Coordinates of C-alpha atoms in Angstrom, one line a residue:
X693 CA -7.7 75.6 74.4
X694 CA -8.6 72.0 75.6
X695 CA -5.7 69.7 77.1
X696 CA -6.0 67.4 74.1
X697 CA -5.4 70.6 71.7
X698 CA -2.5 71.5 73.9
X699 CA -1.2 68.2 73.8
X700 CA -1.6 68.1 70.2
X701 CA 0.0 71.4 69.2
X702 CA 3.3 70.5 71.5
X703 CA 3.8 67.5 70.3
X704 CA 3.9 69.2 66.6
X705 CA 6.1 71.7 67.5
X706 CA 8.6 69.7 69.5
X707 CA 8.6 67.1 66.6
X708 CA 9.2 69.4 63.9
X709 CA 11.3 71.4 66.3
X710 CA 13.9 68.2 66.6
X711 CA 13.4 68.1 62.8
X712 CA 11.8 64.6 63.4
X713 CA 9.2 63.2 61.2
X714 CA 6.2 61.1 61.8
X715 CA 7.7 57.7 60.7
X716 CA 11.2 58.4 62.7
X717 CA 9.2 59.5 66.2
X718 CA 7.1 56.2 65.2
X719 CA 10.2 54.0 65.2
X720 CA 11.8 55.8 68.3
X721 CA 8.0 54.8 69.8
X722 CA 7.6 51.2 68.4
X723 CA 4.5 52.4 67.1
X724 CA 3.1 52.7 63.4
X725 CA 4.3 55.8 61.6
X726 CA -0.3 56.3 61.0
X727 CA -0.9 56.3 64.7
X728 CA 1.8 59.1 64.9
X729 CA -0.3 60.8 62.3
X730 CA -3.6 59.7 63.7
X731 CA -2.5 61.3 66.8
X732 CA -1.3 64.8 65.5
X733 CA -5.2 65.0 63.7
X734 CA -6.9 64.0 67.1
X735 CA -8.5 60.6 65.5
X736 CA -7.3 59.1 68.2
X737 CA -4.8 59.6 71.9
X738 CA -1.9 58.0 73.3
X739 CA -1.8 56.1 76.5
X740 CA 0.3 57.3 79.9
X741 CA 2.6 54.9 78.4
X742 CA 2.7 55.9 74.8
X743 CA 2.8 59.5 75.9
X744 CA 6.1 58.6 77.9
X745 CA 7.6 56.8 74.9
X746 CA 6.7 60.3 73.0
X747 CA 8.1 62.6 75.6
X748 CA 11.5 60.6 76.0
X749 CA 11.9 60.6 72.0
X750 CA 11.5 64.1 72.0
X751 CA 14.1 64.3 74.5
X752 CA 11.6 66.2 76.9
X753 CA 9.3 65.3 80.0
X754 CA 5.9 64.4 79.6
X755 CA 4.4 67.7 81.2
X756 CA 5.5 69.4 78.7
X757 CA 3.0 68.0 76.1
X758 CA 0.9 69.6 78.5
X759 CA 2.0 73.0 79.1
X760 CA 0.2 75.7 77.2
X761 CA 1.9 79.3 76.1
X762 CA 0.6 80.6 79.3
X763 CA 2.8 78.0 81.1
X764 CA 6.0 78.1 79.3
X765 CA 8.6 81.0 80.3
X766 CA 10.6 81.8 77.0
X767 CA 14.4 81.2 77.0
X768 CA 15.3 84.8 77.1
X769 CA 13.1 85.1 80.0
X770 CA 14.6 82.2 82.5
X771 CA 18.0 83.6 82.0
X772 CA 16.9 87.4 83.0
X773 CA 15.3 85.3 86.6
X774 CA 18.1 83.7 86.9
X775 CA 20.4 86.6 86.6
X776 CA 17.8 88.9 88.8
X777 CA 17.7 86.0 91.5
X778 CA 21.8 85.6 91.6
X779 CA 21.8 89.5 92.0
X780 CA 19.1 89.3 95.0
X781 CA 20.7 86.3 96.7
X782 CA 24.2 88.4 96.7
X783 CA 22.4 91.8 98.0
X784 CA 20.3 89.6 101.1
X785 CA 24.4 87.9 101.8
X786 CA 25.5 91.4 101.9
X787 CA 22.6 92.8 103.8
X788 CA 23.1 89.8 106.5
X789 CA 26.5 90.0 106.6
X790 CA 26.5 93.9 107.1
X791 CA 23.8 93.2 110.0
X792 CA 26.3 90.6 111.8
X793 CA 28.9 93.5 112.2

């Protein structure tokens, strides 16, 4: 998949994610509710700025239009590497701390 088509499909997904039509993200943008449109069928592509404007009305950072599936660790996921980091941060303090005896 090409960056544009990345770019694209997040930008659909976040938007009806959020439950936020094409006309609202347009107002949120100060941009017309067809260039939203225009957008989401690859007629045309947002400026650095407008793709700022689109990020922060999604409530997300611009990257993220950018990230494909291979990118993006799933919910579930983070919260298992966080757990399993916690867990080997404790076991190296114990390990150092048992060495310091």
């Amino acid at each position: 998949m090409n960056l544009r088509t990345v770019f694209i499909t997040n930008l659909k997904c976040y938007r009806k994610e959020q439950k936020i039509s094409q006309m609202r993200l347009a107002e949120l943008c100060e941009t017309s509710t067809s260039y939203i449109g225009e957008i989401e069928i690859a007629k045309k592509f947002p400026s650095i700025e407008m793709i700022e404007k689109i990020a922060c009305a999604l409530g997300i950072r611009p990257f993220q239009l950018f990230q494909d599936e291979t990118d993006i660790i799933p919910s579930d996921d983070r919260e298992k590497k966080r757990a399993l980091v916690e867990k080997i941060q404790k076991s190296v303090e114990e390990i150092i701390l048992g060495v310091e005896d």
